[in-house]
């Protein structure tokens, strides 16, 4: 997946996802931790004023690409090998967690959200772009895509069940197959 990820999403990035990343991440502040950072498509969009950037990614091949992109952008950040379900961070130590197209991929989204809630400071925020269930019954029945993306998860409901207050807009991931069109974009706070 690491090999084909950037070419696979290229059209979707050009057709709006890049702009969406930029708008979302303009709200990042303080100590920022990104989960499932992948090949680093968010790196270019972090504002200069943040205090610290930590990029977490469990897959070695993704991490190698992430490190290369980080070098190209000459941005100060730490890359850490960790799944979202076990963040090697102390309680209430993070201001912003970023998750773009990750909660659909993690093995245990509820556990990941509880970890995010644990590490966020009171008033801290989770900034997210995530897949959600398609309204078409045919597409909604299609549960897994591109080697492990579960595009069918009730992510907003899970966030609320894990104690977050959620403000989310619906979006469409244009330039990509219909199964991954429906998105939610927003901010969840502890
Ligand atoms: C669809 S990609 C999204 C990558 C990147 N966030 C982006 O916006 O382009 C999903 C990423 O989640 C990572 N991932 C898979 N399981 C994970 C887990 N349990 N915890 C954190 N990240 C995970 C994958 O390795 C991959 O890099």
Short mmCIF file of N, CA and C in Angstrom, two decimals, residues 15-188:
data_model
loop_
_atom_site.label_atom_id
_atom_site.label_comp_id
_atom_site.label_asym_id
_atom_site.label_seq_id
_atom_site.Cartn_x
_atom_site.Cartn_y
_atom_site.Cartn_z
N UNK A 15 -8.36 17.18 -6.45
CA UNK A 15 -9.78 17.51 -6.58
C UNK A 15 -10.40 17.98 -5.26
N UNK A 16 -9.58 18.36 -4.30
CA UNK A 16 -10.17 18.97 -3.10
C UNK A 16 -9.57 18.52 -1.78
N UNK A 17 -8.96 17.33 -1.74
CA UNK A 17 -8.47 16.86 -0.44
C UNK A 17 -7.31 17.71 0.06
N UNK A 18 -6.47 18.19 -0.85
CA UNK A 18 -5.34 19.03 -0.42
C UNK A 18 -5.85 20.32 0.25
N UNK A 19 -6.84 20.93 -0.38
CA UNK A 19 -7.42 22.16 0.20
C UNK A 19 -8.07 21.86 1.55
N UNK A 20 -8.73 20.69 1.61
CA UNK A 20 -9.41 20.30 2.86
C UNK A 20 -8.38 20.11 3.98
N UNK A 21 -7.25 19.49 3.66
CA UNK A 21 -6.19 19.30 4.67
C UNK A 21 -5.72 20.66 5.18
N UNK A 22 -5.51 21.57 4.22
CA UNK A 22 -4.97 22.88 4.57
C UNK A 22 -5.92 23.63 5.50
N UNK A 23 -7.20 23.62 5.17
CA UNK A 23 -8.19 24.34 5.99
C UNK A 23 -8.25 23.71 7.38
N UNK A 24 -8.32 22.38 7.42
CA UNK A 24 -8.44 21.68 8.70
C UNK A 24 -7.24 21.98 9.60
N UNK A 25 -6.04 21.86 9.01
CA UNK A 25 -4.82 21.95 9.83
C UNK A 25 -4.46 23.38 10.20
N UNK A 26 -5.10 24.35 9.56
CA UNK A 26 -4.87 25.74 9.99
C UNK A 26 -5.35 25.91 11.44
N UNK A 27 -6.19 24.99 11.92
CA UNK A 27 -6.67 25.07 13.30
C UNK A 27 -5.80 24.32 14.30
N UNK A 28 -4.69 23.72 13.85
CA UNK A 28 -3.81 22.98 14.77
C UNK A 28 -3.08 23.98 15.67
N UNK A 29 -2.92 23.60 16.95
CA UNK A 29 -2.23 24.51 17.87
C UNK A 29 -1.52 23.71 18.97
N UNK A 30 -0.51 24.35 19.55
CA UNK A 30 0.18 23.77 20.70
C UNK A 30 0.99 22.53 20.32
N UNK A 31 0.94 21.53 21.19
CA UNK A 31 1.62 20.26 20.92
C UNK A 31 0.69 19.40 20.07
N UNK A 32 1.16 19.06 18.86
CA UNK A 32 0.30 18.39 17.87
C UNK A 32 0.81 16.97 17.64
N UNK A 33 -0.11 16.01 17.69
CA UNK A 33 0.22 14.61 17.42
C UNK A 33 -0.67 14.12 16.29
N UNK A 34 -0.05 13.64 15.22
CA UNK A 34 -0.84 13.06 14.12
C UNK A 34 -0.76 11.55 14.22
N UNK A 35 -1.92 10.88 14.17
CA UNK A 35 -1.92 9.41 14.16
C UNK A 35 -2.00 8.92 12.71
N UNK A 36 -1.43 7.76 12.43
CA UNK A 36 -1.49 7.19 11.07
C UNK A 36 -1.06 8.18 10.01
N UNK A 37 0.09 8.78 10.21
CA UNK A 37 0.52 9.89 9.35
C UNK A 37 0.83 9.46 7.92
N UNK A 38 0.94 8.15 7.67
CA UNK A 38 1.10 7.64 6.31
C UNK A 38 2.34 8.16 5.62
N UNK A 39 2.17 8.63 4.39
CA UNK A 39 3.32 9.12 3.61
C UNK A 39 3.58 10.61 3.88
N UNK A 40 2.77 11.20 4.77
CA UNK A 40 3.05 12.59 5.17
C UNK A 40 2.34 13.65 4.35
N UNK A 41 1.17 13.32 3.81
CA UNK A 41 0.47 14.31 2.96
C UNK A 41 0.00 15.52 3.75
N UNK A 42 0.00 15.45 5.08
CA UNK A 42 -0.41 16.62 5.87
C UNK A 42 0.75 17.56 6.18
N UNK A 43 1.97 17.08 6.03
CA UNK A 43 3.13 17.84 6.54
C UNK A 43 3.15 19.28 6.02
N UNK A 44 2.87 19.44 4.74
CA UNK A 44 2.96 20.78 4.12
C UNK A 44 1.95 21.76 4.69
N UNK A 45 0.95 21.24 5.39
CA UNK A 45 -0.19 22.10 5.77
C UNK A 45 -0.18 22.54 7.24
N UNK A 46 0.80 22.08 8.03
CA UNK A 46 0.82 22.51 9.42
C UNK A 46 1.24 23.96 9.53
N UNK A 47 0.53 24.74 10.36
CA UNK A 47 0.93 26.15 10.50
C UNK A 47 2.27 26.28 11.21
N UNK A 48 2.97 27.37 10.94
CA UNK A 48 4.31 27.57 11.52
C UNK A 48 4.27 27.75 13.03
N UNK A 49 3.15 28.23 13.55
CA UNK A 49 3.12 28.61 14.97
C UNK A 49 2.95 27.47 15.96
N UNK A 50 2.85 26.22 15.53
CA UNK A 50 2.62 25.15 16.52
C UNK A 50 3.89 24.90 17.33
N UNK A 51 3.71 24.41 18.56
CA UNK A 51 4.87 24.24 19.46
C UNK A 51 5.70 23.01 19.11
N UNK A 52 5.03 21.92 18.75
CA UNK A 52 5.74 20.66 18.51
C UNK A 52 4.88 19.80 17.60
N UNK A 53 5.54 19.03 16.74
CA UNK A 53 4.80 18.12 15.85
C UNK A 53 5.35 16.71 16.01
N UNK A 54 4.46 15.77 16.35
CA UNK A 54 4.84 14.37 16.50
C UNK A 54 4.00 13.56 15.51
N UNK A 55 4.68 12.81 14.64
CA UNK A 55 3.99 12.03 13.61
C UNK A 55 4.08 10.55 13.98
N UNK A 56 2.93 9.91 14.20
CA UNK A 56 2.92 8.50 14.58
C UNK A 56 2.48 7.67 13.38
N UNK A 57 3.15 6.56 13.17
CA UNK A 57 2.79 5.68 12.04
C UNK A 57 3.31 4.28 12.34
N UNK A 58 2.43 3.27 12.34
CA UNK A 58 2.89 1.92 12.70
C UNK A 58 3.56 1.15 11.56
N UNK A 59 3.28 1.49 10.29
CA UNK A 59 3.78 0.67 9.17
C UNK A 59 5.16 1.14 8.73
N UNK A 60 6.16 0.23 8.73
CA UNK A 60 7.54 0.64 8.39
C UNK A 60 7.65 1.27 7.00
N UNK A 61 6.97 0.71 6.00
CA UNK A 61 7.12 1.23 4.63
C UNK A 61 6.52 2.64 4.54
N UNK A 62 5.43 2.87 5.24
CA UNK A 62 4.84 4.21 5.29
C UNK A 62 5.81 5.16 6.01
N UNK A 63 6.39 4.68 7.10
CA UNK A 63 7.29 5.54 7.89
C UNK A 63 8.50 5.99 7.07
N UNK A 64 9.00 5.09 6.21
CA UNK A 64 10.15 5.48 5.38
C UNK A 64 9.78 6.64 4.46
N UNK A 65 8.59 6.53 3.85
CA UNK A 65 8.13 7.62 2.96
C UNK A 65 7.87 8.90 3.75
N UNK A 66 7.33 8.73 4.94
CA UNK A 66 7.07 9.87 5.83
C UNK A 66 8.37 10.61 6.15
N UNK A 67 9.41 9.84 6.46
CA UNK A 67 10.71 10.45 6.80
C UNK A 67 11.27 11.20 5.61
N UNK A 68 11.12 10.64 4.42
CA UNK A 68 11.64 11.31 3.21
C UNK A 68 10.89 12.62 2.97
N UNK A 69 9.55 12.58 3.13
CA UNK A 69 8.77 13.81 2.88
C UNK A 69 9.11 14.88 3.93
N UNK A 70 9.30 14.43 5.16
CA UNK A 70 9.65 15.37 6.24
C UNK A 70 10.95 16.08 5.90
N UNK A 71 11.92 15.32 5.39
CA UNK A 71 13.21 15.90 5.02
C UNK A 71 13.05 16.93 3.90
N UNK A 72 12.22 16.56 2.91
CA UNK A 72 12.01 17.48 1.78
C UNK A 72 11.39 18.80 2.24
N UNK A 73 10.53 18.73 3.25
CA UNK A 73 9.86 19.96 3.70
C UNK A 73 10.67 20.70 4.76
N UNK A 74 11.76 20.10 5.21
CA UNK A 74 12.63 20.71 6.22
C UNK A 74 11.82 21.21 7.41
N UNK A 75 10.90 20.39 7.88
CA UNK A 75 10.08 20.78 9.03
C UNK A 75 10.54 19.97 10.24
N UNK A 76 10.60 20.61 11.40
CA UNK A 76 11.01 19.91 12.61
C UNK A 76 9.83 19.06 13.11
N UNK A 77 10.04 17.76 13.20
CA UNK A 77 9.00 16.88 13.73
C UNK A 77 9.67 15.58 14.14
N UNK A 78 9.03 14.88 15.07
CA UNK A 78 9.51 13.55 15.46
C UNK A 78 8.60 12.52 14.83
N UNK A 79 9.20 11.42 14.33
CA UNK A 79 8.40 10.31 13.81
C UNK A 79 8.49 9.18 14.82
N UNK A 80 7.34 8.64 15.21
CA UNK A 80 7.32 7.58 16.22
C UNK A 80 6.51 6.39 15.69
N UNK A 81 7.03 5.20 15.92
CA UNK A 81 6.33 3.98 15.53
C UNK A 81 5.29 3.66 16.60
N UNK A 82 4.03 3.83 16.28
CA UNK A 82 2.99 3.50 17.28
C UNK A 82 1.63 3.41 16.61
N UNK A 83 0.82 2.44 17.04
CA UNK A 83 -0.57 2.41 16.58
C UNK A 83 -1.42 3.36 17.41
N UNK A 84 -2.53 3.79 16.84
CA UNK A 84 -3.39 4.75 17.55
C UNK A 84 -3.99 4.15 18.81
N UNK A 85 -4.04 2.82 18.88
CA UNK A 85 -4.65 2.18 20.05
C UNK A 85 -3.71 2.19 21.27
N UNK A 86 -2.42 2.48 21.05
CA UNK A 86 -1.45 2.51 22.15
C UNK A 86 -0.50 3.68 21.92
N UNK A 87 -0.90 4.86 22.34
CA UNK A 87 -0.07 6.03 22.10
C UNK A 87 0.95 6.16 23.23
N UNK A 88 2.24 6.21 22.91
CA UNK A 88 3.26 6.28 23.95
C UNK A 88 3.40 7.71 24.48
N UNK A 89 2.33 8.21 25.06
CA UNK A 89 2.26 9.60 25.53
C UNK A 89 1.60 9.61 26.90
N UNK A 90 1.98 10.59 27.71
CA UNK A 90 1.36 10.68 29.04
C UNK A 90 -0.03 11.30 28.94
N UNK A 91 -0.82 11.08 29.98
CA UNK A 91 -2.18 11.61 30.03
C UNK A 91 -2.15 13.14 29.89
N UNK A 92 -3.13 13.67 29.22
CA UNK A 92 -3.37 15.12 29.15
C UNK A 92 -2.12 15.90 28.79
N UNK A 93 -1.42 15.43 27.74
CA UNK A 93 -0.15 16.07 27.37
C UNK A 93 -0.18 16.67 25.96
N UNK A 94 -1.32 16.62 25.28
CA UNK A 94 -1.39 17.01 23.87
C UNK A 94 -2.52 18.03 23.68
N UNK A 95 -2.27 19.04 22.83
CA UNK A 95 -3.31 20.03 22.53
C UNK A 95 -4.17 19.66 21.33
N UNK A 96 -3.52 19.07 20.31
CA UNK A 96 -4.25 18.75 19.07
C UNK A 96 -3.84 17.35 18.61
N UNK A 97 -4.81 16.50 18.36
CA UNK A 97 -4.56 15.23 17.67
C UNK A 97 -5.17 15.36 16.27
N UNK A 98 -4.43 14.87 15.27
CA UNK A 98 -4.90 14.93 13.89
C UNK A 98 -5.09 13.50 13.38
N UNK A 99 -6.24 13.26 12.76
CA UNK A 99 -6.52 11.95 12.17
C UNK A 99 -7.17 12.16 10.81
N UNK A 100 -6.45 11.89 9.73
CA UNK A 100 -7.05 12.02 8.41
C UNK A 100 -7.04 10.64 7.74
N UNK A 101 -8.23 10.11 7.53
CA UNK A 101 -8.43 8.83 6.85
C UNK A 101 -7.77 7.68 7.63
N UNK A 102 -7.83 7.75 8.94
CA UNK A 102 -7.16 6.75 9.79
C UNK A 102 -8.14 5.94 10.62
N UNK A 103 -9.15 6.60 11.19
CA UNK A 103 -10.08 5.85 12.08
C UNK A 103 -10.84 4.78 11.30
N UNK A 104 -10.83 4.90 9.96
CA UNK A 104 -11.44 3.85 9.14
C UNK A 104 -10.48 2.67 8.95
N UNK A 105 -9.24 2.84 9.31
CA UNK A 105 -8.22 1.81 9.05
C UNK A 105 -7.79 1.08 10.32
N UNK A 106 -7.84 1.75 11.46
CA UNK A 106 -7.32 1.13 12.69
C UNK A 106 -8.13 -0.12 13.03
N UNK A 107 -7.47 -1.05 13.71
CA UNK A 107 -8.16 -2.31 14.08
C UNK A 107 -9.30 -2.04 15.04
N UNK A 108 -9.07 -1.14 16.01
CA UNK A 108 -10.05 -0.95 17.07
C UNK A 108 -10.31 0.56 17.24
N UNK A 109 -11.27 1.12 16.48
CA UNK A 109 -11.48 2.57 16.53
C UNK A 109 -11.89 3.09 17.89
N UNK A 110 -12.64 2.29 18.63
CA UNK A 110 -13.08 2.76 19.96
C UNK A 110 -11.88 2.89 20.89
N UNK A 111 -11.02 1.90 20.84
CA UNK A 111 -9.81 1.97 21.68
C UNK A 111 -8.94 3.17 21.28
N UNK A 112 -8.83 3.39 19.96
CA UNK A 112 -8.03 4.53 19.47
C UNK A 112 -8.62 5.84 19.99
N UNK A 113 -9.95 5.97 19.94
CA UNK A 113 -10.58 7.21 20.40
C UNK A 113 -10.40 7.40 21.91
N UNK A 114 -10.43 6.30 22.64
CA UNK A 114 -10.23 6.42 24.10
C UNK A 114 -8.78 6.83 24.41
N UNK A 115 -7.83 6.34 23.59
CA UNK A 115 -6.44 6.76 23.74
C UNK A 115 -6.29 8.25 23.44
N UNK A 116 -6.96 8.69 22.37
CA UNK A 116 -6.89 10.11 22.00
C UNK A 116 -7.47 10.96 23.14
N UNK A 117 -8.61 10.53 23.68
CA UNK A 117 -9.22 11.27 24.79
C UNK A 117 -8.27 11.29 26.00
N UNK A 118 -7.57 10.21 26.22
CA UNK A 118 -6.65 10.14 27.37
C UNK A 118 -5.50 11.13 27.24
N UNK A 119 -4.93 11.24 26.02
CA UNK A 119 -3.73 12.07 25.88
C UNK A 119 -4.05 13.56 25.68
N UNK A 120 -5.30 13.86 25.28
CA UNK A 120 -5.64 15.28 25.08
C UNK A 120 -5.80 16.00 26.41
N UNK A 121 -5.30 17.23 26.44
CA UNK A 121 -5.54 18.08 27.61
C UNK A 121 -7.01 18.46 27.64
N UNK A 122 -7.56 18.81 28.82
CA UNK A 122 -8.93 19.32 28.84
C UNK A 122 -9.02 20.51 27.87
N UNK A 123 -10.03 20.52 27.02
CA UNK A 123 -10.15 21.57 26.01
C UNK A 123 -9.36 21.26 24.75
N UNK A 124 -8.60 20.18 24.76
CA UNK A 124 -7.83 19.78 23.57
C UNK A 124 -8.77 19.31 22.46
N UNK A 125 -8.21 19.23 21.25
CA UNK A 125 -9.07 18.95 20.10
C UNK A 125 -8.53 17.83 19.23
N UNK A 126 -9.47 17.11 18.64
CA UNK A 126 -9.16 16.13 17.60
C UNK A 126 -9.65 16.72 16.29
N UNK A 127 -8.72 16.95 15.34
CA UNK A 127 -9.09 17.44 14.01
C UNK A 127 -9.14 16.24 13.08
N UNK A 128 -10.20 16.10 12.32
CA UNK A 128 -10.34 14.86 11.55
C UNK A 128 -10.96 15.07 10.18
N UNK A 129 -10.53 14.19 9.26
CA UNK A 129 -11.24 13.92 8.00
C UNK A 129 -11.36 12.41 7.97
N UNK A 130 -12.57 11.89 7.92
CA UNK A 130 -12.74 10.44 7.96
C UNK A 130 -13.82 9.98 6.98
N UNK A 131 -13.70 8.75 6.53
CA UNK A 131 -14.75 8.16 5.71
C UNK A 131 -15.96 7.85 6.58
N UNK A 132 -17.14 7.94 5.99
CA UNK A 132 -18.33 7.46 6.69
C UNK A 132 -19.17 6.61 5.73
N UNK A 133 -20.18 6.03 6.28
CA UNK A 133 -21.04 5.12 5.53
C UNK A 133 -21.73 5.85 4.37
N UNK A 134 -21.72 5.22 3.19
CA UNK A 134 -22.41 5.78 2.03
C UNK A 134 -23.92 5.68 2.22
N UNK A 135 -24.67 6.65 1.64
CA UNK A 135 -26.13 6.57 1.80
C UNK A 135 -26.72 5.50 0.88
N UNK A 136 -26.05 5.20 -0.23
CA UNK A 136 -26.53 4.13 -1.11
C UNK A 136 -26.39 2.79 -0.39
N UNK A 137 -27.46 1.99 -0.39
CA UNK A 137 -27.39 0.70 0.33
C UNK A 137 -26.35 -0.22 -0.29
N UNK A 138 -26.22 -0.12 -1.63
CA UNK A 138 -25.24 -0.96 -2.32
C UNK A 138 -23.82 -0.62 -1.84
N UNK A 139 -23.51 0.69 -1.85
CA UNK A 139 -22.16 1.10 -1.45
C UNK A 139 -21.93 0.88 0.04
N UNK A 140 -22.99 1.11 0.83
CA UNK A 140 -22.84 0.96 2.28
C UNK A 140 -22.58 -0.49 2.67
N UNK A 141 -23.01 -1.40 1.81
CA UNK A 141 -22.81 -2.82 2.13
C UNK A 141 -21.38 -3.27 1.86
N UNK A 142 -20.62 -2.41 1.18
CA UNK A 142 -19.24 -2.72 0.80
C UNK A 142 -18.34 -2.28 1.95
N UNK A 143 -17.88 -3.23 2.72
CA UNK A 143 -17.31 -2.87 4.02
C UNK A 143 -15.83 -2.54 4.00
N UNK A 144 -15.09 -3.12 3.09
CA UNK A 144 -13.65 -2.93 3.16
C UNK A 144 -13.10 -2.54 1.79
N UNK A 145 -12.12 -1.65 1.79
CA UNK A 145 -11.62 -1.07 0.54
C UNK A 145 -10.11 -0.90 0.65
N UNK A 146 -9.43 -1.13 -0.48
CA UNK A 146 -7.99 -0.84 -0.58
C UNK A 146 -7.20 -1.38 0.60
N UNK A 147 -7.34 -2.66 0.83
CA UNK A 147 -6.48 -3.33 1.81
C UNK A 147 -6.66 -2.84 3.22
N UNK A 148 -7.90 -2.74 3.70
CA UNK A 148 -8.06 -2.50 5.14
C UNK A 148 -8.78 -1.24 5.52
N UNK A 149 -9.28 -0.48 4.54
CA UNK A 149 -10.07 0.70 4.89
C UNK A 149 -11.53 0.28 5.08
N UNK A 150 -12.04 0.45 6.28
CA UNK A 150 -13.45 0.14 6.57
C UNK A 150 -14.23 1.44 6.43
N UNK A 151 -14.84 1.61 5.27
CA UNK A 151 -15.45 2.92 4.96
C UNK A 151 -16.84 3.04 5.58
N UNK A 152 -17.18 2.14 6.45
CA UNK A 152 -18.56 1.97 6.86
C UNK A 152 -18.77 2.19 8.36
N UNK A 153 -17.81 2.82 9.00
CA UNK A 153 -17.88 2.89 10.46
C UNK A 153 -18.70 4.09 10.94
N UNK A 154 -19.44 3.94 12.05
CA UNK A 154 -20.21 5.07 12.60
C UNK A 154 -19.30 5.97 13.45
N UNK A 155 -18.37 6.66 12.77
CA UNK A 155 -17.28 7.33 13.48
C UNK A 155 -17.75 8.47 14.40
N UNK A 156 -18.71 9.27 13.93
CA UNK A 156 -19.18 10.38 14.78
C UNK A 156 -19.84 9.83 16.04
N UNK A 157 -20.65 8.80 15.87
CA UNK A 157 -21.33 8.20 17.03
C UNK A 157 -20.29 7.63 18.01
N UNK A 158 -19.26 7.01 17.45
CA UNK A 158 -18.19 6.47 18.31
C UNK A 158 -17.49 7.58 19.08
N UNK A 159 -17.23 8.70 18.38
CA UNK A 159 -16.56 9.83 19.05
C UNK A 159 -17.42 10.29 20.23
N UNK A 160 -18.72 10.43 19.99
CA UNK A 160 -19.61 10.90 21.08
C UNK A 160 -19.63 9.88 22.21
N UNK A 161 -19.67 8.60 21.87
CA UNK A 161 -19.69 7.55 22.90
C UNK A 161 -18.41 7.57 23.73
N UNK A 162 -17.33 8.09 23.13
CA UNK A 162 -16.05 8.16 23.85
C UNK A 162 -15.88 9.50 24.56
N UNK A 163 -16.96 10.30 24.63
CA UNK A 163 -16.94 11.51 25.44
C UNK A 163 -16.58 12.78 24.71
N UNK A 164 -16.52 12.75 23.39
CA UNK A 164 -16.18 13.96 22.63
C UNK A 164 -17.44 14.75 22.28
N UNK A 165 -17.30 16.08 22.26
CA UNK A 165 -18.31 16.94 21.63
C UNK A 165 -17.84 17.15 20.19
N UNK A 166 -18.72 16.86 19.24
CA UNK A 166 -18.28 16.79 17.84
C UNK A 166 -18.98 17.86 17.00
N UNK A 167 -18.19 18.60 16.22
CA UNK A 167 -18.73 19.51 15.21
C UNK A 167 -18.17 19.03 13.87
N UNK A 168 -19.05 18.52 13.00
CA UNK A 168 -18.57 17.92 11.75
C UNK A 168 -19.42 18.37 10.57
N UNK A 169 -18.75 18.57 9.44
CA UNK A 169 -19.46 18.82 8.18
C UNK A 169 -19.33 17.59 7.30
N UNK A 170 -20.32 17.40 6.44
CA UNK A 170 -20.22 16.33 5.45
C UNK A 170 -19.40 16.82 4.27
N UNK A 171 -18.68 15.91 3.65
CA UNK A 171 -17.91 16.26 2.46
C UNK A 171 -17.94 15.12 1.47
N UNK A 172 -17.41 15.38 0.28
CA UNK A 172 -17.32 14.35 -0.76
C UNK A 172 -15.88 14.31 -1.24
N UNK A 173 -15.27 13.12 -1.20
CA UNK A 173 -13.88 12.97 -1.66
C UNK A 173 -13.90 12.79 -3.18
N UNK A 174 -13.94 13.93 -3.89
CA UNK A 174 -14.04 13.87 -5.35
C UNK A 174 -12.73 13.34 -5.93
N UNK A 175 -12.86 12.75 -7.12
CA UNK A 175 -11.68 12.21 -7.79
C UNK A 175 -11.32 10.81 -7.32
N UNK A 176 -12.17 10.23 -6.46
CA UNK A 176 -11.91 8.90 -5.90
C UNK A 176 -13.11 7.99 -6.17
N UNK A 177 -12.94 6.66 -6.03
CA UNK A 177 -14.06 5.76 -6.24
C UNK A 177 -15.23 6.07 -5.30
N UNK A 178 -16.46 5.81 -5.76
CA UNK A 178 -17.67 6.20 -5.03
C UNK A 178 -17.72 5.64 -3.60
N UNK A 179 -17.15 4.48 -3.39
CA UNK A 179 -17.19 3.86 -2.06
C UNK A 179 -16.57 4.75 -0.98
N UNK A 180 -15.58 5.58 -1.39
CA UNK A 180 -14.92 6.44 -0.39
C UNK A 180 -15.34 7.91 -0.53
N UNK A 181 -16.38 8.19 -1.30
CA UNK A 181 -16.83 9.59 -1.44
C UNK A 181 -17.27 10.24 -0.12
N UNK A 182 -18.14 9.58 0.67
CA UNK A 182 -18.69 10.30 1.84
C UNK A 182 -17.64 10.50 2.94
N UNK A 183 -17.49 11.75 3.33
CA UNK A 183 -16.50 12.11 4.36
C UNK A 183 -17.18 12.91 5.47
N UNK A 184 -16.56 12.88 6.64
CA UNK A 184 -16.88 13.87 7.66
C UNK A 184 -15.59 14.64 7.95
N UNK A 185 -15.75 15.94 8.14
CA UNK A 185 -14.59 16.81 8.35
C UNK A 185 -14.91 17.67 9.56
N UNK A 186 -14.04 17.71 10.54
CA UNK A 186 -14.39 18.57 11.66
C UNK A 186 -13.44 18.50 12.84
N UNK A 187 -14.05 18.83 13.98
CA UNK A 187 -13.29 19.03 15.22
C UNK A 187 -14.09 18.38 16.35
N UNK A 188 -13.40 17.58 17.12
CA UNK A 188 -14.03 16.99 18.31
C UNK A 188 -13.24 17.44 19.52
#
